[in-house]
Coordinates of N, CA and C in Angstrom, one line a residue:
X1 N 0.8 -1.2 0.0 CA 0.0 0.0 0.0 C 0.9 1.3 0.0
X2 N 1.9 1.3 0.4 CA 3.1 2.2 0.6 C 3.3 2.8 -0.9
X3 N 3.7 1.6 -1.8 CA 4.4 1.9 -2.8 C 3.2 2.4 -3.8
X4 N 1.8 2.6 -3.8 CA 0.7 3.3 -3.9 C 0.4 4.5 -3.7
X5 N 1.1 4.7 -3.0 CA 0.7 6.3 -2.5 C 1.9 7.1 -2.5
X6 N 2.6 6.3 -3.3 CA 4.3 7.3 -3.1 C 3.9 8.8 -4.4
X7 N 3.3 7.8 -5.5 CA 3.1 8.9 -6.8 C 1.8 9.5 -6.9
X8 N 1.0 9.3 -6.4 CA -0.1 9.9 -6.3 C -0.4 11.3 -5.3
X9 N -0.9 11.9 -6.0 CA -1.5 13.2 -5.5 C -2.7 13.9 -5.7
X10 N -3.1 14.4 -4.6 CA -4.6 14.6 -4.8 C -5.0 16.2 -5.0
X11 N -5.5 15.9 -6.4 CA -6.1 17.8 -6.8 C -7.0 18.2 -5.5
X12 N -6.6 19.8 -5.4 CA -7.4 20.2 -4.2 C -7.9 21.5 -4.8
X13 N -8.5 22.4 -4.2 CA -8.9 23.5 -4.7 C -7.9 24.8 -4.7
X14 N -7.7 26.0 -5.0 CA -7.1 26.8 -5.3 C -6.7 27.4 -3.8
X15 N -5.6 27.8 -3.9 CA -5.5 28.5 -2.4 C -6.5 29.8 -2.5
X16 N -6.9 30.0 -1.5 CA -8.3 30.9 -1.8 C -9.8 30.4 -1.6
X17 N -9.6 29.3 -2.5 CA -10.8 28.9 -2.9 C -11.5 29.1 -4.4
X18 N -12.2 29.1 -4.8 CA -13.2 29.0 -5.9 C -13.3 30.2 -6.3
X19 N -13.7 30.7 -7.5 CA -14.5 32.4 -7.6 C -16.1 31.9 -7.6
X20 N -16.6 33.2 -6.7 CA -18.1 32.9 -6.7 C -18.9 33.0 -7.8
X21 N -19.5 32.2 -7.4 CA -20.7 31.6 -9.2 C -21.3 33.2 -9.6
X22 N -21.2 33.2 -10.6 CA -22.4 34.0 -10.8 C -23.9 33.8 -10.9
X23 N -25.0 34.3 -10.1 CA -26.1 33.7 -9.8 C -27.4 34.8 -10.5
X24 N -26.4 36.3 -9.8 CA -27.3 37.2 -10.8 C -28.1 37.4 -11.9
X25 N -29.1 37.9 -12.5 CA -29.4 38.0 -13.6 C -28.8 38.7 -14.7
X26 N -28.2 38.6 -15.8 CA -27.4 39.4 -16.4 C -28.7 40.1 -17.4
X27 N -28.6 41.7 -17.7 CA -29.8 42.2 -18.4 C -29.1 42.3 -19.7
X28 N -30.6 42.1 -20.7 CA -30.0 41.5 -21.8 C -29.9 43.0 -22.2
X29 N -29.4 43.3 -23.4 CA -29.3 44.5 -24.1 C -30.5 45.0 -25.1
X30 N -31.1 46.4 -24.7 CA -32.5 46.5 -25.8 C -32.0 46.7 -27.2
X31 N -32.7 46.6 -27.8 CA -32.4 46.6 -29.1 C -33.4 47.8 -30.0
X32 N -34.4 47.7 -29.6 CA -35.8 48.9 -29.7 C -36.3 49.0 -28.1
X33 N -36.8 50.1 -28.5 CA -37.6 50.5 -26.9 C -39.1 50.0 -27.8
X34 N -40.1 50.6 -26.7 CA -41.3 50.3 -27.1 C -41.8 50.9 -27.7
X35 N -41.7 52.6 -28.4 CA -42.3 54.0 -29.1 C -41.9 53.1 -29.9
X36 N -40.6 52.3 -29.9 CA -39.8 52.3 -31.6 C -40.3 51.2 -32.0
X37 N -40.6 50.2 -31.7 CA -41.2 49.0 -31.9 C -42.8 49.0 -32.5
X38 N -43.3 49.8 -31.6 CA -44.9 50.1 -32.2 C -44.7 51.4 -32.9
X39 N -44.0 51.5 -33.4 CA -43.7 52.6 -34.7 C -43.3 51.7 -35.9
X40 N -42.4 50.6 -35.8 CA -42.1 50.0 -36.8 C -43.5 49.4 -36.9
X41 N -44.5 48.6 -36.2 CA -45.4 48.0 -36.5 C -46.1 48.8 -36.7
X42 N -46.3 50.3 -36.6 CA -47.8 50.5 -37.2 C -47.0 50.9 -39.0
X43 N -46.0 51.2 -39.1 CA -45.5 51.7 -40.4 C -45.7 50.4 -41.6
X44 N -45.4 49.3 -40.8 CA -45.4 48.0 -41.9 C -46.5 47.4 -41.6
X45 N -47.7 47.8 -41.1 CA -49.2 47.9 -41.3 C -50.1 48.6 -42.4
X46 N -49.4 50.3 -42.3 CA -49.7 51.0 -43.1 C -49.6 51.1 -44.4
X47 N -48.1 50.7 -44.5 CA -47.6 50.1 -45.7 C -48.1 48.5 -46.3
X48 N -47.7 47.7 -45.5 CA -47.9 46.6 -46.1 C -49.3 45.8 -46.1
X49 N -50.8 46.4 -45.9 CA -52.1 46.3 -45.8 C -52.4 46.7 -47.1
X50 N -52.1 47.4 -48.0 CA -52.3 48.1 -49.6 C -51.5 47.1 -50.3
X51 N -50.6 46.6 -50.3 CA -49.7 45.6 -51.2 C -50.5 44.2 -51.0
X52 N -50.9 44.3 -49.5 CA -51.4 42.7 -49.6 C -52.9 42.5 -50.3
X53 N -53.7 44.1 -50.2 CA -55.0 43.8 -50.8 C -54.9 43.6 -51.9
X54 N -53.7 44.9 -52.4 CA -53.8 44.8 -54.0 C -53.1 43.0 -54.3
X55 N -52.7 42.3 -53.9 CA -52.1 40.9 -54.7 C -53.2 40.4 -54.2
X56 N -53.7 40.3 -53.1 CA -55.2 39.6 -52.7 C -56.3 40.0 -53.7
X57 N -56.6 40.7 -54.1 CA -57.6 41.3 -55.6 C -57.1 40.6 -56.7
X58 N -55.6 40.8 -57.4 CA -55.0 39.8 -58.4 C -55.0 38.3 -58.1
X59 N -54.5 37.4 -57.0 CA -55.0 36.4 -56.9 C -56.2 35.9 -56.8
X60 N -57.4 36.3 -56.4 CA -58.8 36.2 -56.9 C -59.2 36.3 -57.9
X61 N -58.6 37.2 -58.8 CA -59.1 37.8 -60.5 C -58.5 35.9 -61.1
X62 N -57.4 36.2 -60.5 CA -56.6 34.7 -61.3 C -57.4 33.5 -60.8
X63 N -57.9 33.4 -59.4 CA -58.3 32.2 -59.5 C -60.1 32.4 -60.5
X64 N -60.7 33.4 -60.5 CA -61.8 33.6 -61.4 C -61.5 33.7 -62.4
X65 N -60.4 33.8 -62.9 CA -60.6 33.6 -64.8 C -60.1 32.3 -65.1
X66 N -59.4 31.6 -63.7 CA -58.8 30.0 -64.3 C -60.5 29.2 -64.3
X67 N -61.2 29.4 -63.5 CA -62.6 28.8 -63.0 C -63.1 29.2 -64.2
X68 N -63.7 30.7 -64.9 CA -64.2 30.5 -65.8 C -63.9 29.8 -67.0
X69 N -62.4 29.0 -67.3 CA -61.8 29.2 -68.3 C -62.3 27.6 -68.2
X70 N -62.4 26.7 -67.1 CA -62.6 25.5 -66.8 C -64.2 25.0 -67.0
X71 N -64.7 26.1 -66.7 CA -66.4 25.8 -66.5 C -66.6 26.3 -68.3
X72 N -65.8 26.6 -69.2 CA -66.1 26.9 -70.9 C -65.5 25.6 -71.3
X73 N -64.4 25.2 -71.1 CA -64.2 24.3 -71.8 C -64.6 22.6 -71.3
X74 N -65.3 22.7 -70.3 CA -65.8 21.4 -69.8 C -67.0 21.0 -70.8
X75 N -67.8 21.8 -71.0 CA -68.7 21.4 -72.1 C -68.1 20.6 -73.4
X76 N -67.2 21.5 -74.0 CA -66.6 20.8 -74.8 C -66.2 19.1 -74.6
X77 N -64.8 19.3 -73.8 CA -64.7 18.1 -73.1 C -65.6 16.8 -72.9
X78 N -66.8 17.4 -72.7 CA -67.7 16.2 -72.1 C -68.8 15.8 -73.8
X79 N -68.3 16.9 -74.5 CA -68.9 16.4 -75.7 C -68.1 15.8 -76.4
X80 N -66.9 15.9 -76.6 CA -65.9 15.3 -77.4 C -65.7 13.4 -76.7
X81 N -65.8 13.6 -75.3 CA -65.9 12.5 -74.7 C -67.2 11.4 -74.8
X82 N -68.2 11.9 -75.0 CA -69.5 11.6 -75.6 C -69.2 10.7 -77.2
X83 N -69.3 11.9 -78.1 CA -68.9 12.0 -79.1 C -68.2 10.4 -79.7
X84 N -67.1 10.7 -78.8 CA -65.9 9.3 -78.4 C -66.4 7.8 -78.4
X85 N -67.3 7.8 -77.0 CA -68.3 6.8 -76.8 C -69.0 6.4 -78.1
X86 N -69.8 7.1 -78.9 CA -71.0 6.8 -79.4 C -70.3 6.0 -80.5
X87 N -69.2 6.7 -81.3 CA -68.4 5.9 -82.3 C -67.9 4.4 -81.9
X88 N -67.3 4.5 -80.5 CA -66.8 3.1 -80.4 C -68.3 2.1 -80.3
X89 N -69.5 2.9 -79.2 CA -70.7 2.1 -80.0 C -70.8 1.3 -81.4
X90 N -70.9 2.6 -82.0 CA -71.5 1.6 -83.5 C -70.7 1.2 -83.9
X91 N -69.3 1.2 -83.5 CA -68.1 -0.2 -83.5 C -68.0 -1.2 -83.9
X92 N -68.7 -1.1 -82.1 CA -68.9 -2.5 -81.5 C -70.6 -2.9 -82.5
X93 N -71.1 -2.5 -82.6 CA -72.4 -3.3 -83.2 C -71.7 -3.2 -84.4
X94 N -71.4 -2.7 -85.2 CA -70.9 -3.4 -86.7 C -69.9 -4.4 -86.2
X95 N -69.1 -4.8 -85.6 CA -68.0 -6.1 -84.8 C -69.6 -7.2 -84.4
X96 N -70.6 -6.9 -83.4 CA -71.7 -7.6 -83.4 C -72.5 -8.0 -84.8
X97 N -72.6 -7.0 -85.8 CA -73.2 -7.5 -86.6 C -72.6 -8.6 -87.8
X98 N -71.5 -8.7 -87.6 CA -70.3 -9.0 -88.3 C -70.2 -10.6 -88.2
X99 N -69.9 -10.3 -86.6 CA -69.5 -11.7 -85.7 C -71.1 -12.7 -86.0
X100 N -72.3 -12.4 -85.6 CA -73.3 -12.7 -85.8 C -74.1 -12.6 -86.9
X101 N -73.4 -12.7 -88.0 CA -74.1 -12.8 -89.0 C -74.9 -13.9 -89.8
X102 N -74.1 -14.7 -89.0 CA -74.6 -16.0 -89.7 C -75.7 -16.9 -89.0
X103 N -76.1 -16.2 -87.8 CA -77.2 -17.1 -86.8 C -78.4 -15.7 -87.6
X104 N -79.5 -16.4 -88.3 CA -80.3 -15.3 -88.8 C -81.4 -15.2 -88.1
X105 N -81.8 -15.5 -86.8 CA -83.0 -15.1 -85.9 C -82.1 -14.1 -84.7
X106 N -80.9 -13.8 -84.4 CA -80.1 -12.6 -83.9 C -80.4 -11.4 -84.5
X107 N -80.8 -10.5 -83.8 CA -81.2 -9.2 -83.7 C -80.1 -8.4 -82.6
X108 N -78.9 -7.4 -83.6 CA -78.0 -6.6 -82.6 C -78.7 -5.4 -81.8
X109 N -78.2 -5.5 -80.9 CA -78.7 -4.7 -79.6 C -79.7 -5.4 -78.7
X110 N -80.7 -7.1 -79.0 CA -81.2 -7.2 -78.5 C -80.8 -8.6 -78.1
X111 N -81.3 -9.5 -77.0 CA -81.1 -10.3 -76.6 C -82.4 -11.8 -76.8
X112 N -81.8 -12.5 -78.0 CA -82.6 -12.7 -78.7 C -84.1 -12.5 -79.4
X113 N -83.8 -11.3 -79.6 CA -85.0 -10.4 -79.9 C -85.4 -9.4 -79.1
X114 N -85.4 -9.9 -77.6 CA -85.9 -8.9 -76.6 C -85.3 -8.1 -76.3
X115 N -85.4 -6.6 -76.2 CA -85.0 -5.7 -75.7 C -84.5 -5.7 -74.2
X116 N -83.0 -5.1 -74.2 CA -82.5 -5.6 -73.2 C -83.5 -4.6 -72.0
X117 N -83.2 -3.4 -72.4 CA -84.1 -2.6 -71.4 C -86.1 -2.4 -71.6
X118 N -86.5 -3.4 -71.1 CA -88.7 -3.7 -71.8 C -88.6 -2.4 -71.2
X119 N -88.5 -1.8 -69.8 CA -89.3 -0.2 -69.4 C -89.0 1.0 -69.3
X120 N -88.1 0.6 -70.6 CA -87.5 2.2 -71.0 C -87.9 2.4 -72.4
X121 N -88.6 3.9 -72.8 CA -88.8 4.4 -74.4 C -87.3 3.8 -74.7
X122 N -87.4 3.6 -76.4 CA -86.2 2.6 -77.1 C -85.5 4.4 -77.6
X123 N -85.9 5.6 -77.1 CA -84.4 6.3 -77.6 C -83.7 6.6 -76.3
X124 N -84.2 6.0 -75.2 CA -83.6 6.7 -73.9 C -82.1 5.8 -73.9
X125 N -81.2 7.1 -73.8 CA -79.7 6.5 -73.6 C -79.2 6.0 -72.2
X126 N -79.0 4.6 -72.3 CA -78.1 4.3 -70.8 C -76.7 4.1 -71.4
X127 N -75.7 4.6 -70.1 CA -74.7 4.7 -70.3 C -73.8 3.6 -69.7
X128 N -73.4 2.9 -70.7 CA -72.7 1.6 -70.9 C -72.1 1.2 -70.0
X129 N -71.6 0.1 -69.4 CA -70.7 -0.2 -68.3 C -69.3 -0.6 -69.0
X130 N -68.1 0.0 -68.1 CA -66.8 0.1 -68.8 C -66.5 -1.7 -69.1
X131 N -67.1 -2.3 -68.8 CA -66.8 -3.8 -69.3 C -67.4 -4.0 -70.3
X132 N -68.7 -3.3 -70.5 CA -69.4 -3.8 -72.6 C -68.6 -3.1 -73.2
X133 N -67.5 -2.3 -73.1 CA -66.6 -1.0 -74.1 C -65.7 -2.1 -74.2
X134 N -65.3 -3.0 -73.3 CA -64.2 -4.1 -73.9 C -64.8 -5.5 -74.5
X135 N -66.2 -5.7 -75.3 CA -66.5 -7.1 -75.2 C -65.9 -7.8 -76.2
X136 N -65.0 -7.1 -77.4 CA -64.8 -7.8 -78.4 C -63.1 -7.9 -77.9
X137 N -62.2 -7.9 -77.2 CA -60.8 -7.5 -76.8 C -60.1 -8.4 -76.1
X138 N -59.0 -8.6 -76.7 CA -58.7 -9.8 -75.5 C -58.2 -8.9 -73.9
X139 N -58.0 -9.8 -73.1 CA -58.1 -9.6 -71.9 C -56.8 -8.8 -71.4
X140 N -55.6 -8.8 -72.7 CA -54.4 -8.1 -72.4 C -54.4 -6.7 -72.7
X141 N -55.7 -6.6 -73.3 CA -56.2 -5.1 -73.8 C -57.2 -4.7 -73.1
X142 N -57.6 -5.4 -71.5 CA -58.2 -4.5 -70.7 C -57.4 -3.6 -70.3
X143 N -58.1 -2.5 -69.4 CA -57.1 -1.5 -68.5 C -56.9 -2.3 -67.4
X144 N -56.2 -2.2 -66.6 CA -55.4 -3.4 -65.5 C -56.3 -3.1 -64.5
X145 N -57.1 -1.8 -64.2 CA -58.0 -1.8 -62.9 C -59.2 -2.7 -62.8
X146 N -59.4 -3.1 -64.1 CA -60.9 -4.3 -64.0 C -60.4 -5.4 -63.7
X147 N -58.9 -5.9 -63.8 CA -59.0 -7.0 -63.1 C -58.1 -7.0 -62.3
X148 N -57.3 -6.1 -61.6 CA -56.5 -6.3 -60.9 C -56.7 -7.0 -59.5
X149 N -57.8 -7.2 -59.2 CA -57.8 -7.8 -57.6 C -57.9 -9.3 -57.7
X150 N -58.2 -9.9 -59.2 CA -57.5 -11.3 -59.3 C -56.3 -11.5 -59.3
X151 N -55.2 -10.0 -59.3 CA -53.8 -10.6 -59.3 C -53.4 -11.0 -58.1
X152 N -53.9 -10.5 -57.0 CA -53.3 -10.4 -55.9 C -54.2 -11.6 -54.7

């Protein structure tokens, strides 16, 4: 135990002692007083209330002329999309009349004669289900959302 304690020495504190902590509050430095502060705020109120209305007026104008510009050309749109439909209609019945030509008591558009829809006037349009738009197609030329939940 001797030969342990020959090299060792123990740190102690300073003669004196310690310097006292500082506990005080240190005050921070102002930067604005308060005149100057509610001076700057009322000035970038005054100012900046006219710049925000006026770009608040232009982005409204803008979102009203993109809206009108959407509610003119949707007509179109939905006619051209129409339009679209009715052709691949009589497509598919010339492909129906085609395929079926040779059974001669077949009548296209009806189901052996019978009208598919009995209690609807015969010009009222129903609007096709996206699986009679594929009936002549093989299955690799569906869109993948009609059958994708057999992949999985």
């Amino acid at each position: 135990m001797s030969t342990a304690k020959k090299g060792f020495t123990q740190d102690l504190p300073p003669q004196g002692g310690y310097a006292p902590f500082q506990i005080a509050r240190t005050k921070l430095r102002t930067l604005f007083t308060g005149r100057l502060s509610m001076g700057i705020f009322v000035a970038v109120n005054v100012i900046g209330f006219p710049l925000y209305y006026q770009n608040w007026k232009e982005v409204r104008r803008n979102i009203i002329e993109a809206k009108s510009q959407e509610l003119a050309t949707l007509p179109i749109l939905y006619a051209e999309k129409d339009r679209a439909l009715l052709k691949h209609m009589k497509r598919l019945r010339d492909i129906e009349d085609d395929v079926m030509k040779d059974f001669p008591y077949w009548e296209t558009g009806t189901l052996f004669g019978t009208p598919i829809y009995e209690s609807l006037p015969e010009d009222t349009y129903i609007e096709p289900l996206p699986m009679e738009l594929y009936t002549y197609t093989s299955l690799r030329d569906y869109p993948i959302h009609f059958y994708s939940h057999l992949l999985t």
